[in-house]
Amino acid sequence: MKKVNILKIIGLSLVIFSANAQDYSADAFRFSQLINPAGTARMKALGGEHSAIGADVSNISGNPAGLGLYTRSEFSVSAGLNSLNTNTNYIDTQTQLTKGNFGLNNIALVFGGNSGNNGKVNSYRSGWKSGNFGISYNRNSNLFNNFSFGGLNNRSSLADSYVEQVNRNNNNTGAFLDSQDQFNPDTRVAQSAEAMYYQMYLIEPAANGGVPYKRFDFNNPTSTRQEGTFQSEGKTSQWTFGYGANYNDKLYIGVSGGIANLNYDFMNTQTDEFVGGRYLNDFTATQLLTVQGKGVNLSTGLIFRPNNLVRIGATIHSPTWYSITESYDQNISVNVNQSNTAGIPKDLRSASVAPYDFDYELRSPLRGSVGMAVFIGKKGFISADAEYVGYNKMKLTATTLSPSDNTAFTNDNSRYINQDYKNVVNLKVGAEMRAGNVNLRGGIAYLADPYKVKYDNIDRARLAFSGGLGYKSNSFYLDLTGSYSAYKSAFTPYSLNNPADYASAKIDTKNTNLSFTFGTYF
């Protein structure tokens, strides 16, 4: 299981939220969160999907029972602009960065007004009165992220983490790391990160050619100037097919099925400059990860309308069962001090690790929500939802390794998930007021901290505020929404045996989103 262990080590520098995770559980959580969900502008203005509000295209992927309230057909398209502003503190040094991205949030088609009572959709005869079908594309989460960090480190370098790693295995002799099995001098491709760092003179064996190793340039520089950038793009999205039925204008039930897609890419780059380095001036390490996945899920829901003032809704979303393929690459380049006397080749430039592909399966959390909406005649409504998310029940499995390694992968990641994550309840409150053809909306969403331990002493709960305007005529509607959230996270570039020898970058993120929806009835 050597390659999986290597990826666990790599995971130390990939974790955005959990500073000490050495596994795939951080990826499971990242791909399971519905952070900044990108549905219709109307629902974003209300703080997110509300289970008791029907006759909105977001019901297709939200509460499919809401399709039962449609009395005519509808088509809509939504897009959004997302802006991230990050302020990073690393070793008492502040770094700010602002980036944005634009994307399609939602496109939906509802075939409404299908009556089962001789066309009398609003008839109060007993029984099923109508059933409506909808199909939608929805971006469930935006995996866009971008931040930089930097500072003067007087305790360590990124290279030290690989020095410690190579020292964990007494078989990592200089002869072994020089062998053709570990490094090809013609292509400059290594089979492990340890071999790559060794070949680039960033780690050096003991005098007898064995272990322990040390950082090659350890004794001369007193500090390391570090700069890094993390950039990611991607999303979780799905095509959803839903059906909702109306029973006597009192009870609405619905079911839907989703075909989910996962796309995620990141590039993590760090440069360490040895201040006063005798042999090496600096080196730059780059990590590239590409993840693609496909999955399926099911949802069911109901809306009960005891009278014209109140609606009560409930929804259950099954886990999404993903099949995921990832490809990982890493490389380093060095800048050799041309006056060095240690025998380092002055034309030494770069090396890489052979690309690694790995397939695994992810079961995302079960989700369930209940909510209530109170309508003020035709003047508007107030709605509130509570959403349960079972993060503690995420599951990762592997099928392409040996039977024993497949079992170890599943058991190890189940243990990590159980020790790091807890089930949470998220809260959303929204209101809409109507004045003629104009609608005014506002909402607040609280996303609870899913971590059992406050890593880096950070509370990772999120509070999002949103507001918007809408115009609705008999034939079309326009909605515009702005939302804002601020939250804290952390990034650990690498870790060492002594916690005092390395640092985490503390990140304050401000997320601003502008969404637009156009819809038409037919």
Coordinates of C-alpha atoms in Angstrom, one line a residue:
M1 CA 0.0 0.0 0.0
K2 CA 3.0 2.3 -0.5
K3 CA 1.3 4.6 -3.0
V4 CA -1.7 5.3 -0.8
N5 CA 0.7 6.0 2.1
I6 CA 2.5 8.5 -0.1
L7 CA -0.8 10.2 -0.8
K8 CA -1.6 10.4 2.9
I9 CA 1.7 12.3 3.4
I10 CA 0.8 14.5 0.5
G11 CA -2.5 15.2 2.1
L12 CA -0.8 17.1 4.9
S13 CA -0.3 20.0 2.5
L14 CA -3.7 19.8 0.8
V15 CA -6.0 20.2 3.8
I16 CA -7.7 23.5 3.9
F17 CA -9.7 23.1 7.0
S18 CA -8.2 20.3 9.1
A19 CA -4.6 21.0 9.9
N20 CA -3.7 17.5 10.9
A21 CA -5.6 15.3 8.5
Q22 CA -3.5 12.7 6.7
D23 CA -6.2 11.0 4.7
Y24 CA -9.0 11.3 2.2
S25 CA -11.6 12.4 4.7
A26 CA -10.8 16.1 4.0
D27 CA -11.7 15.5 0.3
A28 CA -14.8 13.6 1.3
F29 CA -15.9 16.6 3.3
R30 CA -14.9 19.2 0.7
F31 CA -17.0 17.3 -2.0
S32 CA -20.0 16.8 0.4
Q33 CA -20.4 20.5 1.5
L34 CA -23.0 22.6 -0.2
I35 CA -21.0 25.8 0.4
N36 CA -22.3 28.7 -1.7
P37 CA -24.9 26.6 -3.5
A38 CA -25.8 28.2 -6.8
G39 CA -29.5 27.8 -7.4
T40 CA -32.0 30.4 -8.5
A41 CA -31.5 34.0 -7.5
R42 CA -34.8 33.9 -5.6
M43 CA -33.8 31.1 -3.3
K44 CA -30.3 32.5 -2.8
A45 CA -32.0 35.7 -1.6
L46 CA -34.0 33.7 0.9
G47 CA -30.9 32.2 2.4
G48 CA -31.1 29.0 0.4
E49 CA -33.6 26.3 -0.6
H50 CA -36.7 26.3 1.7
S51 CA -38.7 23.0 1.9
A52 CA -42.1 24.6 2.4
I53 CA -42.1 27.0 -0.6
G54 CA -43.4 25.5 -3.8
A55 CA -43.8 26.5 -7.4
D56 CA -40.2 27.4 -7.8
V57 CA -37.8 25.6 -10.2
S58 CA -35.4 25.1 -7.4
N59 CA -37.9 22.5 -6.1
I60 CA -36.7 20.0 -8.7
S61 CA -33.4 19.5 -6.9
G62 CA -34.7 20.7 -3.5
N63 CA -38.1 19.6 -2.4
P64 CA -39.7 17.9 -5.5
A65 CA -43.1 18.1 -3.8
G66 CA -43.1 21.8 -4.7
L67 CA -43.6 20.8 -8.4
G68 CA -47.2 19.8 -7.4
L69 CA -48.1 23.5 -6.9
Y70 CA -47.4 24.4 -10.5
T71 CA -50.4 25.4 -12.6
R72 CA -48.4 26.3 -15.8
S73 CA -45.1 25.5 -17.5
E74 CA -41.9 27.5 -16.9
F75 CA -38.4 27.8 -18.1
S76 CA -35.6 29.7 -16.3
V77 CA -31.9 30.2 -16.4
S78 CA -29.6 31.6 -13.6
A79 CA -26.0 32.8 -13.6
G80 CA -23.8 34.3 -11.0
L81 CA -20.5 36.1 -10.2
N82 CA -18.6 35.1 -7.2
S83 CA -15.8 37.1 -5.5
L84 CA -13.4 36.0 -2.8
N85 CA -11.3 38.3 -0.7
T86 CA -8.8 36.5 1.5
N87 CA -6.6 37.9 4.3
T88 CA -4.0 35.4 5.3
N89 CA -1.8 35.5 8.4
Y90 CA 1.3 33.3 8.3
I91 CA 4.0 33.7 10.9
D92 CA 2.8 37.2 11.7
T93 CA 2.8 38.3 8.0
Q94 CA -0.4 39.5 6.3
T95 CA -1.2 38.7 2.7
Q96 CA -4.4 39.8 0.8
L97 CA -5.8 38.5 -2.4
T98 CA -9.0 39.0 -4.3
K99 CA -10.2 36.8 -7.1
G100 CA -13.5 36.1 -8.9
N101 CA -15.3 33.7 -11.1
F102 CA -18.4 33.5 -13.2
G103 CA -20.6 30.5 -13.9
L104 CA -24.0 29.1 -14.8
N105 CA -26.0 28.4 -11.6
N106 CA -29.2 26.8 -12.8
I107 CA -31.2 26.0 -15.8
A108 CA -34.7 24.4 -15.5
L109 CA -37.8 23.4 -17.3
V110 CA -41.1 22.5 -15.7
F111 CA -44.1 21.1 -17.5
G112 CA -46.9 22.3 -15.3
G113 CA -50.7 22.4 -15.3
N114 CA -51.2 18.7 -16.0
S115 CA -54.6 17.9 -14.4
G116 CA -56.1 14.7 -13.4
N117 CA -59.6 16.1 -12.8
N118 CA -60.8 17.0 -16.3
G119 CA -58.6 20.1 -16.5
K120 CA -60.0 21.6 -13.3
V121 CA -56.7 22.0 -11.5
N122 CA -58.2 24.0 -8.7
S123 CA -61.3 21.8 -8.3
Y124 CA -62.0 20.7 -4.7
R125 CA -63.2 17.2 -5.7
S126 CA -61.5 14.6 -3.6
G127 CA -58.4 12.9 -5.0
W128 CA -55.3 13.6 -7.0
K129 CA -55.6 16.8 -9.0
S130 CA -52.4 17.3 -10.9
G131 CA -48.9 16.0 -11.5
N132 CA -46.0 18.0 -12.9
F133 CA -42.6 17.0 -14.3
G134 CA -39.4 19.0 -14.1
I135 CA -35.8 18.7 -15.3
S136 CA -32.9 21.0 -14.1
Y137 CA -29.2 21.5 -14.1
N138 CA -28.0 22.9 -10.8
R139 CA -24.6 23.8 -9.5
N140 CA -24.7 22.5 -6.0
S141 CA -21.5 23.9 -4.7
N142 CA -18.7 26.2 -5.9
L143 CA -15.2 24.8 -5.1
F144 CA -13.5 28.0 -6.2
N145 CA -10.8 29.1 -3.8
N146 CA -7.7 31.3 -4.0
F147 CA -5.3 32.6 -1.4
S148 CA -1.6 33.4 -0.8
F149 CA 0.6 33.3 2.2
G150 CA 4.1 34.2 3.1
G151 CA 6.5 34.9 6.0
L152 CA 10.0 34.5 7.4
N153 CA 10.3 31.1 9.0
N154 CA 13.1 30.8 11.6
R155 CA 12.3 27.2 12.5
S156 CA 12.0 25.1 9.4
S157 CA 11.5 24.6 5.6
L158 CA 9.1 22.5 3.6
A159 CA 12.1 20.3 2.8
D160 CA 12.3 19.3 6.5
S161 CA 8.9 17.5 6.2
Y162 CA 10.4 15.2 3.6
V163 CA 13.6 14.8 5.7
E164 CA 11.4 13.4 8.5
Q165 CA 9.5 11.2 6.1
V166 CA 12.6 9.6 4.6
N167 CA 13.9 9.0 8.1
R168 CA 10.8 6.9 9.0
N169 CA 12.0 4.1 6.8
N170 CA 15.5 2.6 7.5
N171 CA 15.5 1.1 4.0
N172 CA 15.7 4.6 2.4
T173 CA 19.4 4.5 2.0
G174 CA 21.3 6.7 -0.5
A175 CA 21.9 3.7 -2.7
F176 CA 18.1 2.9 -2.7
L177 CA 17.1 6.5 -3.6
D178 CA 19.8 6.5 -6.4
S179 CA 18.5 3.3 -7.9
Q180 CA 16.8 3.1 -11.3
D181 CA 13.7 1.9 -9.5
Q182 CA 13.4 5.2 -7.6
F183 CA 14.9 7.8 -10.1
N184 CA 15.5 8.0 -13.8
P185 CA 18.3 10.5 -14.5
D186 CA 17.4 10.8 -18.1
T187 CA 13.7 11.8 -17.6
R188 CA 14.4 13.2 -14.1
V189 CA 11.2 11.4 -12.9
A190 CA 11.2 9.9 -9.4
Q191 CA 8.9 7.2 -8.0
S192 CA 8.4 9.0 -4.6
A193 CA 8.6 12.5 -3.2
E194 CA 11.5 11.4 -1.0
A195 CA 13.5 10.3 -3.9
M196 CA 12.8 13.6 -5.8
Y197 CA 13.9 15.8 -2.9
Y198 CA 17.0 13.6 -2.4
Q199 CA 18.0 13.9 -6.1
M200 CA 17.5 17.7 -5.9
Y201 CA 20.0 17.9 -3.0
L202 CA 17.3 19.1 -0.6
I203 CA 17.9 16.2 1.8
E204 CA 21.2 14.4 2.5
P205 CA 22.1 11.1 4.1
A206 CA 24.3 10.6 7.1
A207 CA 28.0 10.3 6.5
N208 CA 27.8 6.5 6.3
G209 CA 25.3 6.8 3.4
G210 CA 22.3 5.6 5.5
V211 CA 20.0 7.4 7.9
P212 CA 19.3 9.7 9.5
Y213 CA 19.0 12.3 6.8
K214 CA 19.2 16.0 7.3
R215 CA 18.3 19.0 5.2
F216 CA 21.3 19.6 2.9
D217 CA 21.5 23.4 3.6
F218 CA 20.5 23.1 7.2
N219 CA 23.6 24.4 9.0
N220 CA 24.2 27.6 7.1
P221 CA 20.9 29.5 6.7
T222 CA 19.3 30.8 9.9
S223 CA 15.9 31.4 8.3
T224 CA 13.7 30.6 5.3
R225 CA 11.6 33.1 3.5
Q226 CA 8.4 31.3 2.4
E227 CA 5.8 32.3 -0.1
G228 CA 2.9 30.2 -1.3
T229 CA -0.3 30.3 -3.4
F230 CA -3.3 27.9 -3.4
Q231 CA -5.7 28.0 -6.4
S232 CA -8.7 25.8 -7.0
E233 CA -11.5 25.6 -9.5
G234 CA -14.4 23.3 -9.7
K235 CA -17.9 22.4 -8.6
T236 CA -20.4 19.7 -7.7
S237 CA -23.4 19.8 -10.0
Q238 CA -26.2 17.6 -11.1
W239 CA -29.0 17.0 -13.6
T240 CA -32.2 16.2 -11.7
F241 CA -35.5 14.7 -12.9
G242 CA -38.4 15.4 -10.6
Y243 CA -42.1 14.8 -10.3
G244 CA -44.6 16.4 -7.9
A245 CA -48.3 15.6 -7.4
N246 CA -51.2 17.5 -5.8
Y247 CA -53.7 15.7 -3.6
N248 CA -56.8 17.8 -3.1
D249 CA -54.8 21.1 -2.8
K250 CA -53.8 20.0 0.7
L251 CA -50.9 17.6 0.3
Y252 CA -48.1 17.7 -2.2
I253 CA -45.6 14.9 -2.6
G254 CA -42.7 14.5 -4.9
V255 CA -39.7 12.4 -5.9
S256 CA -36.6 13.1 -7.9
G257 CA -33.4 11.4 -9.1
G258 CA -30.1 13.1 -9.7
I259 CA -27.1 12.4 -11.9
A260 CA -24.3 14.2 -10.1
N261 CA -20.9 15.4 -11.5
L262 CA -17.8 16.4 -9.6
N263 CA -14.9 18.4 -11.0
Y264 CA -12.1 19.8 -9.0
D265 CA -8.6 21.1 -9.8
F266 CA -6.1 22.7 -7.7
M267 CA -2.5 24.0 -7.9
N268 CA -0.5 24.5 -4.7
T269 CA 2.8 26.3 -5.1
Q270 CA 5.4 27.1 -2.5
T271 CA 8.8 28.8 -2.7
D272 CA 11.3 28.5 0.1
E273 CA 14.3 30.9 -0.1
F274 CA 17.2 30.0 2.1
V275 CA 18.4 33.4 3.5
G276 CA 22.2 33.4 3.1
G277 CA 22.1 29.8 1.7
R278 CA 25.5 28.5 1.0
Y279 CA 24.5 25.8 -1.5
L280 CA 21.0 26.5 -2.7
N281 CA 19.4 29.9 -3.0
D282 CA 15.8 28.6 -3.1
F283 CA 13.4 25.9 -4.4
T284 CA 9.8 25.9 -5.6
A285 CA 7.5 23.0 -5.0
T286 CA 4.3 22.6 -7.1
Q287 CA 1.4 20.1 -6.5
L288 CA -1.3 19.6 -9.0
L289 CA -4.5 17.6 -8.4
T290 CA -7.4 16.8 -10.8
V291 CA -10.5 15.1 -9.6
Q292 CA -13.5 13.9 -11.6
G293 CA -16.5 12.0 -10.4
K294 CA -20.0 10.9 -11.2
G295 CA -22.7 9.8 -8.9
V296 CA -26.4 9.3 -8.4
N297 CA -28.9 10.2 -5.7
L298 CA -32.6 10.2 -4.8
S299 CA -34.8 12.7 -3.0
T300 CA -38.4 12.7 -1.8
G301 CA -40.5 15.3 -0.1
L302 CA -43.9 16.6 0.9
I303 CA -45.6 19.9 1.5
F304 CA -48.8 20.0 3.7
R305 CA -51.1 23.0 3.4
P306 CA -53.6 22.9 6.2
N307 CA -55.0 26.4 5.1
N308 CA -54.0 29.3 2.9
L309 CA -51.8 30.8 5.6
V310 CA -49.4 28.0 6.4
R311 CA -47.3 25.4 4.5
I312 CA -45.2 22.8 6.2
G313 CA -42.5 21.0 4.2
A314 CA -40.1 18.1 4.7
T315 CA -37.4 16.6 2.4
I316 CA -35.0 13.7 2.6
H317 CA -32.0 13.6 0.2
S318 CA -30.2 10.3 0.0
P319 CA -26.4 10.3 0.0
T320 CA -24.8 10.7 -3.4
W321 CA -22.9 7.6 -4.4
Y322 CA -19.8 8.9 -6.3
S323 CA -17.2 7.0 -8.3
I324 CA -14.1 9.2 -8.4
T325 CA -10.9 9.3 -10.3
E326 CA -8.0 11.5 -9.3
S327 CA -4.7 12.3 -10.9
Y328 CA -1.8 13.8 -8.8
D329 CA 1.4 15.4 -10.0
Q330 CA 4.2 17.2 -8.1
N331 CA 7.5 18.7 -9.1
I332 CA 10.2 20.9 -7.7
S333 CA 12.8 23.3 -9.2
V334 CA 15.9 24.6 -7.5
N335 CA 18.1 27.6 -7.8
V336 CA 21.7 26.6 -7.2
N337 CA 24.1 29.0 -5.6
Q338 CA 26.8 29.2 -8.3
S339 CA 29.5 29.7 -5.7
N340 CA 28.7 26.5 -3.8
T341 CA 31.5 24.1 -2.9
A342 CA 29.5 21.1 -2.1
G343 CA 29.6 19.4 -5.5
I344 CA 26.0 20.3 -6.4
P345 CA 25.7 20.4 -10.2
K346 CA 25.4 24.0 -11.1
D347 CA 23.0 23.2 -14.0
L348 CA 20.6 21.4 -11.6
R349 CA 17.1 22.6 -12.4
S350 CA 14.1 20.4 -11.8
A351 CA 12.6 17.0 -11.1
S352 CA 9.1 15.5 -10.8
V353 CA 7.3 12.5 -9.3
A354 CA 5.7 10.1 -11.7
P355 CA 2.0 11.0 -12.0
Y356 CA -0.3 9.0 -9.8
D357 CA -3.9 8.0 -10.6
F358 CA -6.2 6.5 -8.0
D359 CA -9.9 5.4 -8.1
Y360 CA -12.1 5.4 -5.1
E361 CA -15.8 5.7 -4.1
L362 CA -17.5 8.3 -1.9
R363 CA -20.8 8.1 -0.1
S364 CA -21.8 11.7 0.8
P365 CA -23.9 12.5 3.9
L366 CA -27.6 11.9 4.2
R367 CA -29.5 15.2 4.3
G368 CA -33.0 16.0 5.7
S369 CA -34.9 19.2 6.2
V370 CA -38.1 20.4 7.7
G371 CA -39.6 23.9 7.4
M372 CA -42.6 26.1 7.6
A373 CA -43.8 29.1 5.6
V374 CA -46.4 31.6 6.8
F375 CA -48.1 33.5 4.0
I376 CA -49.5 37.0 4.5
G377 CA -52.2 36.8 1.8
K378 CA -50.7 37.8 -1.5
K379 CA -48.4 40.3 0.2
G380 CA -45.6 37.8 0.9
F381 CA -44.4 35.2 3.3
I382 CA -41.8 34.3 6.0
S383 CA -40.1 30.9 5.9
A384 CA -37.7 29.0 8.1
D385 CA -35.9 25.7 7.6
A386 CA -33.7 23.4 9.7
E387 CA -31.4 21.1 7.7
Y388 CA -29.7 18.0 9.2
V389 CA -26.5 16.8 7.5
G390 CA -24.9 13.6 8.6
Y391 CA -21.2 14.3 8.0
N392 CA -20.2 11.6 10.5
K393 CA -21.6 9.0 8.2
M394 CA -19.6 9.8 5.1
K395 CA -17.8 6.7 3.7
L396 CA -14.8 6.1 1.4
T397 CA -14.0 2.8 -0.2
A398 CA -11.4 1.6 -2.6
T399 CA -11.7 -1.3 -5.1
T400 CA -8.6 -1.2 -7.2
L401 CA -6.0 -2.1 -4.6
S402 CA -5.4 -5.5 -3.1
P403 CA -8.2 -6.9 -0.9
S404 CA -6.3 -6.2 2.3
D405 CA -5.4 -2.7 1.2
N406 CA -9.0 -2.0 0.1
T407 CA -10.1 -2.9 3.6
A408 CA -7.4 -0.9 5.2
F409 CA -8.3 2.2 3.1
T410 CA -11.9 2.0 4.1
N411 CA -11.3 1.3 7.8
D412 CA -8.6 4.0 8.1
N413 CA -10.8 6.7 6.5
S414 CA -13.8 5.7 8.5
R415 CA -11.8 6.2 11.6
Y416 CA -10.6 9.6 10.4
I417 CA -14.1 10.7 9.5
N418 CA -15.5 9.5 12.9
Q419 CA -12.8 11.3 14.9
D420 CA -12.9 14.6 12.9
Y421 CA -16.5 15.2 11.8
K422 CA -19.9 15.5 13.5
N423 CA -23.5 15.7 12.3
V424 CA -24.9 19.2 12.2
V425 CA -28.1 21.2 11.9
N426 CA -28.1 24.2 9.6
L427 CA -30.7 27.0 9.9
K428 CA -32.2 29.2 7.2
V429 CA -34.7 32.1 7.5
G430 CA -36.1 34.1 4.6
A431 CA -38.8 36.5 3.8
E432 CA -40.5 37.9 0.6
M433 CA -42.7 41.0 0.4
R434 CA -44.7 41.8 -2.7
A435 CA -45.8 45.2 -4.0
G436 CA -47.6 44.8 -7.3
N437 CA -45.1 43.2 -9.7
V438 CA -42.1 43.9 -7.5
N439 CA -40.8 41.5 -4.9
L440 CA -38.3 42.4 -2.1
R441 CA -36.4 39.5 -0.4
G442 CA -34.0 38.9 2.4
G443 CA -32.5 35.9 4.1
I444 CA -30.0 34.6 6.7
A445 CA -28.3 31.2 6.7
Y446 CA -26.3 29.6 9.6
L447 CA -24.0 26.7 8.7
A448 CA -22.9 24.9 11.8
D449 CA -19.2 24.0 12.5
P450 CA -18.9 20.3 11.4
Y451 CA -15.6 19.6 13.2
K452 CA -15.5 17.8 16.6
V453 CA -12.2 19.6 17.4
K454 CA -11.5 23.3 16.9
Y455 CA -8.3 22.9 14.8
D456 CA -6.1 26.0 15.1
N457 CA -8.7 27.3 17.7
I458 CA -11.0 28.3 14.8
D459 CA -14.8 28.2 14.9
R460 CA -15.7 27.2 11.4
A461 CA -19.4 28.0 11.6
R462 CA -20.6 30.3 8.8
L463 CA -23.2 33.0 8.7
A464 CA -24.5 34.3 5.3
F465 CA -26.6 37.3 4.6
S466 CA -28.6 37.8 1.4
G467 CA -31.1 40.2 -0.2
G468 CA -32.6 40.7 -3.6
L469 CA -35.2 42.2 -5.9
G470 CA -37.6 40.6 -8.3
Y471 CA -40.0 41.7 -11.0
K472 CA -42.8 39.3 -12.1
S473 CA -45.4 39.8 -14.9
N474 CA -47.9 37.3 -16.3
S475 CA -45.4 36.1 -18.9
F476 CA -41.9 36.4 -17.4
Y477 CA -39.8 37.3 -14.3
L478 CA -36.4 38.8 -13.4
D479 CA -34.6 38.2 -10.1
L480 CA -31.4 39.8 -8.8
T481 CA -29.7 38.8 -5.6
G482 CA -26.6 39.7 -3.6
S483 CA -25.2 37.6 -0.8
Y484 CA -22.3 38.0 1.6
S485 CA -20.6 35.7 4.1
A486 CA -17.4 35.9 6.1
Y487 CA -15.7 32.9 7.7
K488 CA -12.4 31.6 9.0
S489 CA -10.2 28.6 7.9
A490 CA -6.6 27.5 8.0
F491 CA -4.0 26.0 5.7
T492 CA -1.0 24.0 6.9
P493 CA 1.7 23.9 4.2
Y494 CA 3.5 21.0 5.9
S495 CA 3.8 19.4 9.3
L496 CA 6.7 18.2 11.4
N497 CA 7.2 15.9 14.5
N498 CA 7.6 19.0 16.7
P499 CA 4.5 21.2 16.4
A500 CA 6.6 24.2 17.4
D501 CA 8.6 23.9 14.2
Y502 CA 5.9 24.6 11.7
A503 CA 3.0 27.0 11.3
S504 CA -0.5 27.2 9.9
A505 CA -1.8 30.1 7.7
K506 CA -4.9 31.6 9.3
I507 CA -7.3 32.7 6.6
D508 CA -10.2 35.2 6.9
T509 CA -12.4 35.0 3.8
K510 CA -15.1 37.4 2.6
N511 CA -17.3 35.9 -0.1
T512 CA -19.6 38.1 -2.2
N513 CA -21.9 36.7 -4.7
L514 CA -24.2 38.3 -7.3
S515 CA -26.9 36.1 -8.9
F516 CA -29.3 36.8 -11.8
T517 CA -32.3 34.7 -12.9
F518 CA -34.6 35.1 -16.0
G519 CA -37.7 33.0 -16.3
T520 CA -40.7 32.8 -18.6
Y521 CA -44.1 31.0 -18.5
F522 CA -45.8 29.1 -21.3

